[in-house]
mmCIF file with all atom_site columns, C-alpha atoms and ligand atoms in Angstrom:
data_model
loop_
_atom_site.group_PDB
_atom_site.id
_atom_site.type_symbol
_atom_site.label_atom_id
_atom_site.label_alt_id
_atom_site.label_comp_id
_atom_site.label_asym_id
_atom_site.label_entity_id
_atom_site.label_seq_id
_atom_site.pdbx_PDB_ins_code
_atom_site.Cartn_x
_atom_site.Cartn_y
_atom_site.Cartn_z
_atom_site.occupancy
_atom_site.B_iso_or_equiv
_atom_site.pdbx_formal_charge
_atom_site.auth_seq_id
_atom_site.auth_comp_id
_atom_site.auth_asym_id
_atom_site.auth_atom_id
_atom_site.pdbx_PDB_model_num
ATOM   1   C  CA  . UNK A 1 1   ? -1.481  -9.099  -51.519 1.00 68.00 ? 384 UNK A CA  1
ATOM   2   C  CA  . UNK A 1 2   ? -2.209  -5.921  -53.418 1.00 76.00 ? 385 UNK A CA  1
ATOM   3   C  CA  . UNK A 1 3   ? -2.880  -2.384  -51.176 1.00 80.00 ? 386 UNK A CA  1
ATOM   4   C  CA  . UNK A 1 4   ? -5.306  -1.030  -52.744 1.00 84.00 ? 387 UNK A CA  1
ATOM   5   C  CA  . UNK A 1 5   ? -6.338  2.715   -52.065 1.00 87.00 ? 388 UNK A CA  1
ATOM   6   C  CA  . UNK A 1 6   ? -9.818  3.615   -51.289 1.00 90.00 ? 389 UNK A CA  1
ATOM   7   C  CA  . UNK A 1 7   ? -11.493 7.540   -50.657 1.00 90.00 ? 390 UNK A CA  1
ATOM   8   C  CA  . UNK A 1 8   ? -14.724 8.682   -49.644 1.00 92.00 ? 391 UNK A CA  1
ATOM   9   C  CA  . UNK A 1 9   ? -17.344 10.149  -51.848 1.00 90.00 ? 392 UNK A CA  1
ATOM   10  C  CA  . UNK A 1 10  ? -18.566 11.429  -49.320 1.00 88.00 ? 393 UNK A CA  1
ATOM   11  C  CA  . UNK A 1 11  ? -15.904 13.616  -47.006 1.00 84.00 ? 394 UNK A CA  1
ATOM   12  C  CA  . UNK A 1 12  ? -17.983 15.026  -44.559 1.00 86.00 ? 395 UNK A CA  1
ATOM   13  C  CA  . UNK A 1 13  ? -19.829 12.151  -43.504 1.00 86.00 ? 396 UNK A CA  1
ATOM   14  C  CA  . UNK A 1 14  ? -16.569 10.408  -42.855 1.00 90.00 ? 397 UNK A CA  1
ATOM   15  C  CA  . UNK A 1 15  ? -15.096 7.840   -39.337 1.00 93.00 ? 398 UNK A CA  1
ATOM   16  C  CA  . UNK A 1 16  ? -12.058 8.097   -38.386 1.00 89.00 ? 399 UNK A CA  1
ATOM   17  C  CA  . UNK A 1 17  ? -10.884 5.484   -40.728 1.00 88.00 ? 400 UNK A CA  1
ATOM   18  C  CA  . UNK A 1 18  ? -11.944 6.935   -44.031 1.00 91.00 ? 401 UNK A CA  1
ATOM   19  C  CA  . UNK A 1 19  ? -11.442 10.473  -43.700 1.00 88.00 ? 402 UNK A CA  1
ATOM   20  C  CA  . UNK A 1 20  ? -9.288  11.075  -46.130 1.00 85.00 ? 403 UNK A CA  1
ATOM   21  C  CA  . UNK A 1 21  ? -7.675  7.985   -48.278 1.00 85.00 ? 404 UNK A CA  1
ATOM   22  C  CA  . UNK A 1 22  ? -7.006  5.197   -46.624 1.00 88.00 ? 405 UNK A CA  1
ATOM   23  C  CA  . UNK A 1 23  ? -5.620  2.009   -47.727 1.00 87.00 ? 406 UNK A CA  1
ATOM   24  C  CA  . UNK A 1 24  ? -6.552  -2.052  -47.223 1.00 87.00 ? 407 UNK A CA  1
ATOM   25  C  CA  . UNK A 1 25  ? -5.268  -4.825  -48.567 1.00 85.00 ? 408 UNK A CA  1
ATOM   26  C  CA  . UNK A 1 26  ? -7.039  -7.015  -50.722 1.00 84.00 ? 409 UNK A CA  1
ATOM   27  C  CA  . UNK A 1 27  ? -6.771  -10.178 -52.881 1.00 83.00 ? 410 UNK A CA  1
ATOM   28  C  CA  . UNK A 1 28  ? -6.543  -10.029 -56.488 1.00 75.00 ? 411 UNK A CA  1
ATOM   29  C  CA  . UNK A 1 29  ? -9.973  -11.794 -56.509 1.00 81.00 ? 412 UNK A CA  1
ATOM   30  C  CA  . UNK A 1 30  ? -11.435 -10.059 -53.890 1.00 84.00 ? 413 UNK A CA  1
ATOM   31  C  CA  . UNK A 1 31  ? -14.159 -7.041  -54.717 1.00 85.00 ? 414 UNK A CA  1
ATOM   32  C  CA  . UNK A 1 32  ? -13.772 -4.056  -54.418 1.00 86.00 ? 415 UNK A CA  1
ATOM   33  C  CA  . UNK A 1 33  ? -15.073 -2.275  -51.561 1.00 90.00 ? 416 UNK A CA  1
ATOM   34  C  CA  . UNK A 1 34  ? -17.603 0.164   -52.102 1.00 92.00 ? 417 UNK A CA  1
ATOM   35  C  CA  . UNK A 1 35  ? -18.276 1.287   -48.618 1.00 93.00 ? 418 UNK A CA  1
ATOM   36  C  CA  . UNK A 1 36  ? -15.591 1.795   -46.059 1.00 93.00 ? 419 UNK A CA  1
ATOM   37  C  CA  . UNK A 1 37  ? -15.653 -0.849  -43.430 1.00 88.00 ? 420 UNK A CA  1
ATOM   38  C  CA  . UNK A 1 38  ? -16.102 0.916   -40.542 1.00 91.00 ? 421 UNK A CA  1
ATOM   39  C  CA  . UNK A 1 39  ? -18.682 3.229   -40.893 1.00 94.00 ? 422 UNK A CA  1
ATOM   40  C  CA  . UNK A 1 40  ? -20.312 2.154   -44.549 1.00 93.00 ? 423 UNK A CA  1
ATOM   41  C  CA  . UNK A 1 41  ? -20.234 5.305   -45.773 1.00 92.00 ? 424 UNK A CA  1
ATOM   42  C  CA  . UNK A 1 42  ? -19.360 5.343   -49.933 1.00 93.00 ? 425 UNK A CA  1
ATOM   43  C  CA  . UNK A 1 43  ? -16.069 4.697   -51.073 1.00 93.00 ? 426 UNK A CA  1
ATOM   44  C  CA  . UNK A 1 44  ? -14.241 4.385   -53.823 1.00 90.00 ? 427 UNK A CA  1
ATOM   45  C  CA  . UNK A 1 45  ? -11.721 3.035   -55.288 1.00 87.00 ? 428 UNK A CA  1
ATOM   46  C  CA  . UNK A 1 46  ? -8.705  5.770   -55.789 1.00 82.00 ? 429 UNK A CA  1
ATOM   47  C  CA  . UNK A 1 47  ? -6.023  3.590   -57.967 1.00 60.00 ? 430 UNK A CA  1
ATOM   48  C  CA  . UNK A 1 48  ? -5.815  0.872   -60.745 1.00 51.00 ? 431 UNK A CA  1
ATOM   49  C  CA  . UNK A 1 49  ? -2.681  -0.191  -60.214 1.00 51.00 ? 432 UNK A CA  1
ATOM   50  C  CA  . UNK A 1 50  ? -1.212  -2.125  -57.088 1.00 49.00 ? 433 UNK A CA  1
ATOM   51  C  CA  . UNK A 1 51  ? 1.432   -2.092  -55.070 1.00 54.00 ? 434 UNK A CA  1
ATOM   52  C  CA  . UNK A 1 52  ? 3.202   -5.374  -54.064 1.00 54.00 ? 435 UNK A CA  1
ATOM   53  C  CA  . UNK A 1 53  ? 2.137   -5.146  -49.686 1.00 51.00 ? 436 UNK A CA  1
ATOM   54  C  CA  . UNK A 1 54  ? 4.359   -5.722  -46.874 1.00 51.00 ? 437 UNK A CA  1
ATOM   55  C  CA  . UNK A 1 55  ? 2.840   -9.094  -45.210 1.00 54.00 ? 438 UNK A CA  1
ATOM   56  C  CA  . UNK A 1 56  ? 0.862   -7.508  -42.158 1.00 53.00 ? 439 UNK A CA  1
ATOM   57  C  CA  . UNK A 1 57  ? -1.239  -4.186  -42.482 1.00 65.00 ? 440 UNK A CA  1
ATOM   58  C  CA  . UNK A 1 58  ? -0.063  -0.698  -41.405 1.00 72.00 ? 441 UNK A CA  1
ATOM   59  C  CA  . UNK A 1 59  ? -1.725  -0.454  -38.324 1.00 81.00 ? 442 UNK A CA  1
ATOM   60  C  CA  . UNK A 1 60  ? 0.467   -3.550  -37.403 1.00 81.00 ? 443 UNK A CA  1
ATOM   61  C  CA  . UNK A 1 61  ? 3.269   -1.955  -38.865 1.00 83.00 ? 444 UNK A CA  1
ATOM   62  C  CA  . UNK A 1 62  ? 2.627   1.761   -36.957 1.00 87.00 ? 445 UNK A CA  1
ATOM   63  C  CA  . UNK A 1 63  ? 2.362   0.064   -33.901 1.00 89.00 ? 446 UNK A CA  1
ATOM   64  C  CA  . UNK A 1 64  ? 5.496   -1.928  -34.285 1.00 92.00 ? 447 UNK A CA  1
ATOM   65  C  CA  . UNK A 1 65  ? 6.984   2.164   -34.431 1.00 92.00 ? 448 UNK A CA  1
ATOM   66  C  CA  . UNK A 1 66  ? 5.336   3.233   -31.558 1.00 93.00 ? 449 UNK A CA  1
ATOM   67  C  CA  . UNK A 1 67  ? 7.534   0.566   -29.269 1.00 95.00 ? 450 UNK A CA  1
ATOM   68  C  CA  . UNK A 1 68  ? 10.558  0.746   -31.185 1.00 95.00 ? 451 UNK A CA  1
ATOM   69  C  CA  . UNK A 1 69  ? 10.273  4.626   -29.888 1.00 95.00 ? 452 UNK A CA  1
ATOM   70  C  CA  . UNK A 1 70  ? 8.638   3.479   -26.825 1.00 96.00 ? 453 UNK A CA  1
ATOM   71  C  CA  . UNK A 1 71  ? 11.314  1.744   -26.303 1.00 96.00 ? 454 UNK A CA  1
ATOM   72  C  CA  . UNK A 1 72  ? 14.171  4.598   -27.463 1.00 96.00 ? 455 UNK A CA  1
ATOM   73  C  CA  . UNK A 1 73  ? 12.722  6.635   -24.895 1.00 96.00 ? 456 UNK A CA  1
ATOM   74  C  CA  . UNK A 1 74  ? 13.983  4.551   -22.009 1.00 95.00 ? 457 UNK A CA  1
ATOM   75  C  CA  . UNK A 1 75  ? 16.915  4.263   -23.348 1.00 95.00 ? 458 UNK A CA  1
ATOM   76  C  CA  . UNK A 1 76  ? 16.557  1.021   -23.497 1.00 95.00 ? 459 UNK A CA  1
ATOM   77  C  CA  . UNK A 1 77  ? 18.489  0.363   -27.235 1.00 95.00 ? 460 UNK A CA  1
ATOM   78  C  CA  . UNK A 1 78  ? 18.821  -3.256  -26.970 1.00 94.00 ? 461 UNK A CA  1
ATOM   79  C  CA  . UNK A 1 79  ? 15.224  -3.774  -27.458 1.00 95.00 ? 462 UNK A CA  1
ATOM   80  C  CA  . UNK A 1 80  ? 14.264  -0.989  -29.846 1.00 96.00 ? 463 UNK A CA  1
ATOM   81  C  CA  . UNK A 1 81  ? 17.248  -2.573  -31.842 1.00 95.00 ? 464 UNK A CA  1
ATOM   82  C  CA  . UNK A 1 82  ? 16.209  -6.124  -31.971 1.00 94.00 ? 465 UNK A CA  1
ATOM   83  C  CA  . UNK A 1 83  ? 12.256  -5.377  -32.160 1.00 95.00 ? 466 UNK A CA  1
ATOM   84  C  CA  . UNK A 1 84  ? 13.437  -2.616  -35.686 1.00 94.00 ? 467 UNK A CA  1
ATOM   85  C  CA  . UNK A 1 85  ? 16.016  -5.438  -36.711 1.00 93.00 ? 468 UNK A CA  1
ATOM   86  C  CA  . UNK A 1 86  ? 13.264  -8.016  -36.559 1.00 92.00 ? 469 UNK A CA  1
ATOM   87  C  CA  . UNK A 1 87  ? 10.420  -5.926  -38.353 1.00 91.00 ? 470 UNK A CA  1
ATOM   88  C  CA  . UNK A 1 88  ? 13.030  -4.846  -40.698 1.00 90.00 ? 471 UNK A CA  1
ATOM   89  C  CA  . UNK A 1 89  ? 13.708  -8.017  -41.669 1.00 89.00 ? 472 UNK A CA  1
ATOM   90  C  CA  . UNK A 1 90  ? 9.822   -9.003  -42.182 1.00 86.00 ? 473 UNK A CA  1
ATOM   91  C  CA  . UNK A 1 91  ? 8.570   -6.572  -44.331 1.00 83.00 ? 474 UNK A CA  1
ATOM   92  C  CA  . UNK A 1 92  ? 11.763  -5.869  -45.508 1.00 84.00 ? 475 UNK A CA  1
ATOM   93  C  CA  . UNK A 1 93  ? 12.337  -1.639  -44.329 1.00 85.00 ? 476 UNK A CA  1
ATOM   94  C  CA  . UNK A 1 94  ? 15.740  0.100   -44.940 1.00 89.00 ? 477 UNK A CA  1
ATOM   95  C  CA  . UNK A 1 95  ? 15.339  2.529   -43.270 1.00 89.00 ? 478 UNK A CA  1
ATOM   96  C  CA  . UNK A 1 96  ? 13.546  0.231   -39.946 1.00 91.00 ? 479 UNK A CA  1
ATOM   97  C  CA  . UNK A 1 97  ? 17.479  -1.695  -40.371 1.00 92.00 ? 480 UNK A CA  1
ATOM   98  C  CA  . UNK A 1 98  ? 19.286  1.449   -39.776 1.00 93.00 ? 481 UNK A CA  1
ATOM   99  C  CA  . UNK A 1 99  ? 16.952  2.283   -37.047 1.00 94.00 ? 482 UNK A CA  1
ATOM   100 C  CA  . UNK A 1 100 ? 18.088  -1.092  -35.978 1.00 94.00 ? 483 UNK A CA  1
ATOM   101 C  CA  . UNK A 1 101 ? 21.669  -0.375  -36.616 1.00 92.00 ? 484 UNK A CA  1
ATOM   102 C  CA  . UNK A 1 102 ? 21.929  3.365   -34.927 1.00 93.00 ? 485 UNK A CA  1
ATOM   103 C  CA  . UNK A 1 103 ? 20.216  1.682   -32.023 1.00 94.00 ? 486 UNK A CA  1
ATOM   104 C  CA  . UNK A 1 104 ? 22.189  -1.742  -31.426 1.00 92.00 ? 487 UNK A CA  1
ATOM   105 C  CA  . UNK A 1 105 ? 25.419  1.127   -31.496 1.00 91.00 ? 488 UNK A CA  1
ATOM   106 C  CA  . UNK A 1 106 ? 23.569  3.660   -28.952 1.00 92.00 ? 489 UNK A CA  1
ATOM   107 C  CA  . UNK A 1 107 ? 23.284  -0.367  -27.321 1.00 92.00 ? 490 UNK A CA  1
ATOM   108 C  CA  . UNK A 1 108 ? 26.581  -0.592  -26.821 1.00 90.00 ? 491 UNK A CA  1
ATOM   109 C  CA  . UNK A 1 109 ? 27.184  -3.016  -29.925 1.00 84.00 ? 492 UNK A CA  1
ATOM   110 C  CA  . UNK A 1 110 ? 30.191  -2.591  -31.743 1.00 74.00 ? 493 UNK A CA  1
ATOM   111 C  CA  . UNK A 1 111 ? 28.528  -1.672  -35.960 1.00 61.00 ? 494 UNK A CA  1
ATOM   112 C  CA  . UNK A 1 112 ? 31.843  -3.493  -37.220 1.00 67.00 ? 495 UNK A CA  1
ATOM   113 C  CA  . UNK A 1 113 ? 30.594  -6.719  -35.971 1.00 67.00 ? 496 UNK A CA  1
ATOM   114 C  CA  . UNK A 1 114 ? 27.397  -5.894  -36.835 1.00 63.00 ? 497 UNK A CA  1
ATOM   115 C  CA  . UNK A 1 115 ? 27.847  -5.218  -40.193 1.00 64.00 ? 498 UNK A CA  1
ATOM   116 C  CA  . UNK A 1 116 ? 29.549  -9.111  -40.660 1.00 62.00 ? 499 UNK A CA  1
ATOM   117 C  CA  . UNK A 1 117 ? 26.866  -10.149 -38.417 1.00 60.00 ? 500 UNK A CA  1
ATOM   118 C  CA  . UNK A 1 118 ? 24.204  -8.915  -41.070 1.00 61.00 ? 501 UNK A CA  1
ATOM   119 C  CA  . UNK A 1 119 ? 26.295  -10.013 -44.137 1.00 60.00 ? 502 UNK A CA  1
ATOM   120 C  CA  . UNK A 1 120 ? 26.415  -13.727 -42.215 1.00 55.00 ? 503 UNK A CA  1
ATOM   121 C  CA  . UNK A 1 121 ? 22.876  -14.258 -41.422 1.00 54.00 ? 504 UNK A CA  1
ATOM   122 C  CA  . UNK A 1 122 ? 21.519  -12.621 -44.682 1.00 50.00 ? 505 UNK A CA  1
ATOM   123 C  CA  . UNK A 1 123 ? 22.289  -15.496 -46.947 1.00 51.00 ? 506 UNK A CA  1
HETATM 124 ZN ZN1 . ZN  B 2 .   ? -15.391 5.228   -42.444 1.00 57.90 ? 949 ZN  B ZN1 1
#
């Protein structure tokens, strides 16, 4: 599913969601939005091109990021690593994969073992 980007026509009347630009995942056959799904203010599509959307919504992505940060803060490295690892596989996020490896190391896993593990599970 592609992601479309919208911006408000009247930036002074926006809600939290549509202040500035926001992105939304829509099916190709869906009508473009003409109003903000949250407050109903008029919006317009910013770009005509689209890029491949990750499987889940950006909101969920942010949630997972927050959760990982929370684990890291409390020193729960293996929890953070596992979550980052699973999530990076799901969305194909290279940075998060690196973060997972980093967290694994902090959790006391051996980096060499991990690389082998990463390769063996990839196929
Ligand atoms: Zn709005």
